[in-house]
PDB file of C-alpha atoms in Angstrom:
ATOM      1  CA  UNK A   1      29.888 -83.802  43.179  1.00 69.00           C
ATOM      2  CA  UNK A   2      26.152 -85.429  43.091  1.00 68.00           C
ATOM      3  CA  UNK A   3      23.546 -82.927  43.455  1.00 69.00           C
ATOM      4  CA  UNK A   4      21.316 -82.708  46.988  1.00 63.00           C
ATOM      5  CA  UNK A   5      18.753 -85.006  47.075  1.00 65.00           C
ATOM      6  CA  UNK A   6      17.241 -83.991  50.168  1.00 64.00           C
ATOM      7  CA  UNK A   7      14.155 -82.667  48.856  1.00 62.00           C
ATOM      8  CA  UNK A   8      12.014 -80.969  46.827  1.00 65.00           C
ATOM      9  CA  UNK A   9      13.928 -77.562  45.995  1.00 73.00           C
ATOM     10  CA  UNK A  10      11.749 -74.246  46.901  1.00 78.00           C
ATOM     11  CA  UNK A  11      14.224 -71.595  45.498  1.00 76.00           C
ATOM     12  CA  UNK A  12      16.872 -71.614  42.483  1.00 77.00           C
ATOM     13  CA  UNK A  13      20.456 -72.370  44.854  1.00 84.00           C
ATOM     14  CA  UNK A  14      20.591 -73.621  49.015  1.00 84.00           C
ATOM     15  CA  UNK A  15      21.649 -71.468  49.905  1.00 88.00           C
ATOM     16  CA  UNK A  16      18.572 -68.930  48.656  1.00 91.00           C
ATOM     17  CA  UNK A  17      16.194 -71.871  50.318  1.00 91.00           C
ATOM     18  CA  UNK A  18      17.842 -71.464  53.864  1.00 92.00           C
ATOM     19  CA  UNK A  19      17.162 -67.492  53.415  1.00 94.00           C
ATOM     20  CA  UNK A  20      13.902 -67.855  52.657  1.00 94.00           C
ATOM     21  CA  UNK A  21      13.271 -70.429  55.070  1.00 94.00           C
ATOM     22  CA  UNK A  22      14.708 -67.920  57.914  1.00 96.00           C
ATOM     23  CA  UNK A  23      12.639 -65.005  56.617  1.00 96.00           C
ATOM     24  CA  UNK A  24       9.431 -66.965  56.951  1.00 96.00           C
ATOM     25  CA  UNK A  25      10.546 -68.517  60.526  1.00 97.00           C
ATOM     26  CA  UNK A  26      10.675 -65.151  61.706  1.00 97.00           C
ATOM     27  CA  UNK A  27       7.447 -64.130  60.232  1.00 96.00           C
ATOM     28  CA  UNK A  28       5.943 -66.817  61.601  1.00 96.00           C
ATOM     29  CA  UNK A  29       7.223 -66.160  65.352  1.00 96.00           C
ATOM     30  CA  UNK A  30       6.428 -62.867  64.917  1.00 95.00           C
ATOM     31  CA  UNK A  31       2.862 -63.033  63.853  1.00 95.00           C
ATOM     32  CA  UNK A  32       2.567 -66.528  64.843  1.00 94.00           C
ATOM     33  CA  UNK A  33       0.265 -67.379  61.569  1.00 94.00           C
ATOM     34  CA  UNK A  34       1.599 -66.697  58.098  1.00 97.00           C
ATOM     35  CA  UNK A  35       0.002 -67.841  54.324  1.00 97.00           C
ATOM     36  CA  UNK A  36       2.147 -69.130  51.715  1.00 95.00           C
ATOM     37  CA  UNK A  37       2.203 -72.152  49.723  1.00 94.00           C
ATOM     38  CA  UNK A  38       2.087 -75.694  50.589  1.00 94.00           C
ATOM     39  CA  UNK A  39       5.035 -76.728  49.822  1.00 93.00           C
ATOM     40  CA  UNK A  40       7.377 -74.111  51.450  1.00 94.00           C
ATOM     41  CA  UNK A  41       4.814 -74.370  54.821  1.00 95.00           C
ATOM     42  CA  UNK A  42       5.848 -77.951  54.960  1.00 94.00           C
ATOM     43  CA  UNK A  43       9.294 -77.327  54.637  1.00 94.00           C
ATOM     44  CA  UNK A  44       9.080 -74.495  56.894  1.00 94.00           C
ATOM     45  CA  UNK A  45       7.553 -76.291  59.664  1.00 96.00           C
ATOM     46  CA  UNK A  46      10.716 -79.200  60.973  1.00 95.00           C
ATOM     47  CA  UNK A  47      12.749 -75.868  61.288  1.00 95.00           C
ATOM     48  CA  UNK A  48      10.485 -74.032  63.271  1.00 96.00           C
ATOM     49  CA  UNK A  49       9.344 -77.306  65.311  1.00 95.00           C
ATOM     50  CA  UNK A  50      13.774 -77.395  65.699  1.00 96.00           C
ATOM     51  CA  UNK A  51      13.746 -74.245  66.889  1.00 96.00           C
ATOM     52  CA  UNK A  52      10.851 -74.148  69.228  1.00 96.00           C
ATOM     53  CA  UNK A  53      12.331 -76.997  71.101  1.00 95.00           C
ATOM     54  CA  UNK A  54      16.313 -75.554  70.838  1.00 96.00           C
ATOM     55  CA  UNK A  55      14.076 -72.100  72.970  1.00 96.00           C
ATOM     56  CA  UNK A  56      12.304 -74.770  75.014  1.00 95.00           C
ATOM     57  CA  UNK A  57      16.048 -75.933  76.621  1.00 93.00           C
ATOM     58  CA  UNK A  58      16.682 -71.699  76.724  1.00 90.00           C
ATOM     59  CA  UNK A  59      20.468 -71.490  77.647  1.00 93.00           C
ATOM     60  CA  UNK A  60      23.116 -69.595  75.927  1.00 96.00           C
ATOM     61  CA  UNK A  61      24.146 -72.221  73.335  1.00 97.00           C
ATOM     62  CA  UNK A  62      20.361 -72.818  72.365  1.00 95.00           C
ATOM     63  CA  UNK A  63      20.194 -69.025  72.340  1.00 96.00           C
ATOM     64  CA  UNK A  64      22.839 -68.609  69.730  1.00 96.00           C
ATOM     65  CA  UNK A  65      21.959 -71.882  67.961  1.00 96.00           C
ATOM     66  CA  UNK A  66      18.738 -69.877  67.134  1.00 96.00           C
ATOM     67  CA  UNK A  67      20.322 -66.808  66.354  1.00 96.00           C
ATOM     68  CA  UNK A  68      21.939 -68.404  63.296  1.00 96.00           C
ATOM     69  CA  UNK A  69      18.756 -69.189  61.401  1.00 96.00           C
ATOM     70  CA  UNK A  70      16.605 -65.911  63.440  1.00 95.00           C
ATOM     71  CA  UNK A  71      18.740 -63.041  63.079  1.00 94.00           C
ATOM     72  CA  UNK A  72      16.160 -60.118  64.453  1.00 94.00           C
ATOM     73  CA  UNK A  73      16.916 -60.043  67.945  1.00 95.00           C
ATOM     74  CA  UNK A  74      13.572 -59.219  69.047  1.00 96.00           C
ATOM     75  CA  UNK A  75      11.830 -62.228  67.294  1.00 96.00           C
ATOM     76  CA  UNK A  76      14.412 -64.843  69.000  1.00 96.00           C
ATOM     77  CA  UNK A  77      13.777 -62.803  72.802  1.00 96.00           C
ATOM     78  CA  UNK A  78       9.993 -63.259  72.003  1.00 95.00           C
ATOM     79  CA  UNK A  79      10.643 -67.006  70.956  1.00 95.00           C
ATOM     80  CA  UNK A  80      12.132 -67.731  74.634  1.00 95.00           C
ATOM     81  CA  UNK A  81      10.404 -65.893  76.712  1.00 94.00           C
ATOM     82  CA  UNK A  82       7.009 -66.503  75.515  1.00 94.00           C
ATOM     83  CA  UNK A  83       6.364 -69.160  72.941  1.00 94.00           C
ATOM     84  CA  UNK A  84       8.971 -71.353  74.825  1.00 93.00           C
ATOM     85  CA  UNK A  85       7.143 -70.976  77.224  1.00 92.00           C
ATOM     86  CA  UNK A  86       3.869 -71.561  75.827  1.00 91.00           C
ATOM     87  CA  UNK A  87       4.949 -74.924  74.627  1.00 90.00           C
ATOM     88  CA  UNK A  88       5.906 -76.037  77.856  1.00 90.00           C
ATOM     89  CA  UNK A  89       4.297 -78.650  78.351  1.00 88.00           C
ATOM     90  CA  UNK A  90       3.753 -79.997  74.574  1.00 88.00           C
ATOM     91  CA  UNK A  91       6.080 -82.456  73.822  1.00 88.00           C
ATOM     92  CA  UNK A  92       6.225 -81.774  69.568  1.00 87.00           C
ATOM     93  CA  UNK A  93       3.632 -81.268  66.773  1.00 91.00           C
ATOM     94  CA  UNK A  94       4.201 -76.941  67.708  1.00 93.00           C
ATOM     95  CA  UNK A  95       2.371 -76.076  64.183  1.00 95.00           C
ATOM     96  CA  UNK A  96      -0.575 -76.659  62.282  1.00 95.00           C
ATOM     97  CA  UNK A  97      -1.072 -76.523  58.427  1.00 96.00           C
ATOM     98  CA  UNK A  98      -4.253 -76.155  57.397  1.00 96.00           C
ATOM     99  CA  UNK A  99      -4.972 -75.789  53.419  1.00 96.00           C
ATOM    100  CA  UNK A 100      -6.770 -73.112  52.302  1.00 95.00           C
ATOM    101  CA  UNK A 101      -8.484 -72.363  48.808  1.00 95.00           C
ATOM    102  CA  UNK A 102      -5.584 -72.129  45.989  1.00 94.00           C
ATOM    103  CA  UNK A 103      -3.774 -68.522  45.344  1.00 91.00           C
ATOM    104  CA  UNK A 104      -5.932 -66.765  42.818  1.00 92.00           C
ATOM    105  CA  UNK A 105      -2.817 -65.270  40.525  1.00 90.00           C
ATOM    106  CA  UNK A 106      -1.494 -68.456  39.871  1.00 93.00           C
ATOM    107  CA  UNK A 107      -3.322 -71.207  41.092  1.00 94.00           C
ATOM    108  CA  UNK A 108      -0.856 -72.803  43.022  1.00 93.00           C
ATOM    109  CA  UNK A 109      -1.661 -74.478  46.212  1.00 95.00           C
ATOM    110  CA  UNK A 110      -1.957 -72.202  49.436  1.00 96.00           C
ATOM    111  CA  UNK A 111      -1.507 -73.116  53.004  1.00 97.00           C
ATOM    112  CA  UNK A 112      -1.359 -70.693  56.776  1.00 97.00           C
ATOM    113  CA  UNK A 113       1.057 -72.182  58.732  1.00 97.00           C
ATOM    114  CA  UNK A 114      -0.250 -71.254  62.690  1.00 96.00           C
ATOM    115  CA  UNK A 115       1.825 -71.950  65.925  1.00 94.00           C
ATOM    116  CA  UNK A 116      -0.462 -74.128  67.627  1.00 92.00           C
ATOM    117  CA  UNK A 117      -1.261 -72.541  71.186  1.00 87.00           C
ATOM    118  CA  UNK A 118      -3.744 -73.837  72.917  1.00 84.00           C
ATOM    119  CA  UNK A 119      -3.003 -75.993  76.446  1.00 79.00           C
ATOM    120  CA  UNK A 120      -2.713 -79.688  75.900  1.00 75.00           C
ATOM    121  CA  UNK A 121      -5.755 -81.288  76.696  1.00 72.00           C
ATOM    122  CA  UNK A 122      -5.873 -83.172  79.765  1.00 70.00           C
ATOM    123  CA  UNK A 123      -7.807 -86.245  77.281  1.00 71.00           C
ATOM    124  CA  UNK A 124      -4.233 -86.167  75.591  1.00 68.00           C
ATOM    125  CA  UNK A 125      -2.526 -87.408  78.699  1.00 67.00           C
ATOM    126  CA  UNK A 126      -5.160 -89.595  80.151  1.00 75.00           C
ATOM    127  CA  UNK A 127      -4.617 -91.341  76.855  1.00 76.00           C
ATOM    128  CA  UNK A 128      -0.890 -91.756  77.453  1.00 77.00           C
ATOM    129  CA  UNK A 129      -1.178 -93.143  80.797  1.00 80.00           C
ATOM    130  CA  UNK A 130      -3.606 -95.847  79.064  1.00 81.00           C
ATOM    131  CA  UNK A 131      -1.266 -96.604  76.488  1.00 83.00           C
ATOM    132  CA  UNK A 132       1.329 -97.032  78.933  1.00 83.00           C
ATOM    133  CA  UNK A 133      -0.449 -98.703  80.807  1.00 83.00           C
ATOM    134  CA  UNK A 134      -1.284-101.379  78.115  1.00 83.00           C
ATOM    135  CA  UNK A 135       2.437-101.886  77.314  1.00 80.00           C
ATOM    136  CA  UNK A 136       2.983-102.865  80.652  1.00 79.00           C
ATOM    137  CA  UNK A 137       0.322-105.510  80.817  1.00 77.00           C
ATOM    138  CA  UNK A 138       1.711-106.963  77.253  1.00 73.00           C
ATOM    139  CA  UNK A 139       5.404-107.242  78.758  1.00 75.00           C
ATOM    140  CA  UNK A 140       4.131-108.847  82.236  1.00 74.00           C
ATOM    141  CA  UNK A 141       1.362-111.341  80.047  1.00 64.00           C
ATOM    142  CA  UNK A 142       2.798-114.466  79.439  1.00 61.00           C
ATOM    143  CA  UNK A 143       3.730-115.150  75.464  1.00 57.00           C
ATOM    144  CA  UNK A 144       0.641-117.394  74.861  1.00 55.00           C
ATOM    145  CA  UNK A 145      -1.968-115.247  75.832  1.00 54.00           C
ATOM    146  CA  UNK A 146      -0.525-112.676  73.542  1.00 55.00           C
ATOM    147  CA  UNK A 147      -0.116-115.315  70.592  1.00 60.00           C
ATOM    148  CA  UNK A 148      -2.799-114.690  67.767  1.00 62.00           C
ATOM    149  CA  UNK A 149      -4.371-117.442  66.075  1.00 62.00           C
ATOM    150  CA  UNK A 150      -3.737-117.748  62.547  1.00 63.00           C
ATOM    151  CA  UNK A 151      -5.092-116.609  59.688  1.00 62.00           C
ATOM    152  CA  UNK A 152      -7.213-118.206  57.949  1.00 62.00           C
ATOM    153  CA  UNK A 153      -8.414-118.209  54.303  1.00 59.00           C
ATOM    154  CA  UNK A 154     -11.723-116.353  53.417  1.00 63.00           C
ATOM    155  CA  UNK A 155     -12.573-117.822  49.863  1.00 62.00           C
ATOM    156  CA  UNK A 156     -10.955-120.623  48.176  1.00 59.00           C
ATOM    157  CA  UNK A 157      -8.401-119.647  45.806  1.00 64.00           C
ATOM    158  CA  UNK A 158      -7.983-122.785  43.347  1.00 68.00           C
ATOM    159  CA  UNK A 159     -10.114-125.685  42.628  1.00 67.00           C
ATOM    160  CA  UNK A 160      -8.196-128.370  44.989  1.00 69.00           C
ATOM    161  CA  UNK A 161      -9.189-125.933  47.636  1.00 63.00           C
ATOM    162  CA  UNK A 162     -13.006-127.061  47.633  1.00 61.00           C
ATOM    163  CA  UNK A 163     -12.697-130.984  46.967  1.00 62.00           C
ATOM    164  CA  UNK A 164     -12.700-132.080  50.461  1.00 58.00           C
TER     165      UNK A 164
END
């Protein structure tokens, strides 16, 4: 059977990586910041990002969906009722990495891993409505307004290039 080439492996089996992986989701919707290294925070953060969004939908399924990955019952209540609903009206990106100066025992590259709460910024959605805006005009524009002229050389490349 061909080995799992998903990614980089953080612990010695999978099965040790998904436990570890649940242990610091929980930590991190508990305390909502947590250090550890780069490379486990950026493995870390598509599960908790799955997560947030499985508490975002909040029924029953979602609820036990969760509960396989979160098993301390308090954590997943406090990632429905108020992170959920914190990231209401954010639509992805639910953490931040930010580097920080390398762990002094062993060097290795250190990271804090922060749910990201503050309101979306109403510059964020003004934005959107330009973009979509813009999209519109391209579709309604006729095709050779949108056509671009063609490239052109900016230094000749061979010697027939200059005789003229």
């Amino acid at each position: 059977m061909p080995t799992p080439k998903k990614g980089p492996r953080l612990a010695s089996s999978p099965a040790h990586e998904r436990l570890m992986l649940a242990n610091m989701a929980t930590s991190l919707f508990q305390h909502g910041r947590i250090t550890t290294t780069l490379p486990k925070a950026k493995r870390l953060r598509p599960l908790a990002e799955r997560l947030i969004t499985l508490a975002k939908r909040g029924d029953l399924h979602n609820r036990r969906r969760v509960m396989r990955v979160i098993r301390n019952k308090s954590v997943v209540h406090k990632l429905f009722t108020e992170i959920a609903e914190q990231m209401e009206q954010r639509e992805g990106g639910y953490t931040r990495i930010v580097k920080i100066a390398p762990r002094r025992g062993d060097a290795a590259p250190a990271a804090i891993i922060e749910l990201v709460t503050e309101p979306v910024s109403p510059k964020q959605a003004v934005v959107k409505e330009a973009e979509a805006a813009t999209k519109v005009a391209a579709e309604e524009a006729p095709a050779t307004e949108l056509r671009k002229p063609p490239l052109r050389r900016l230094r000749p490349r061979t010697p027939s290039d200059l005789a003229f």
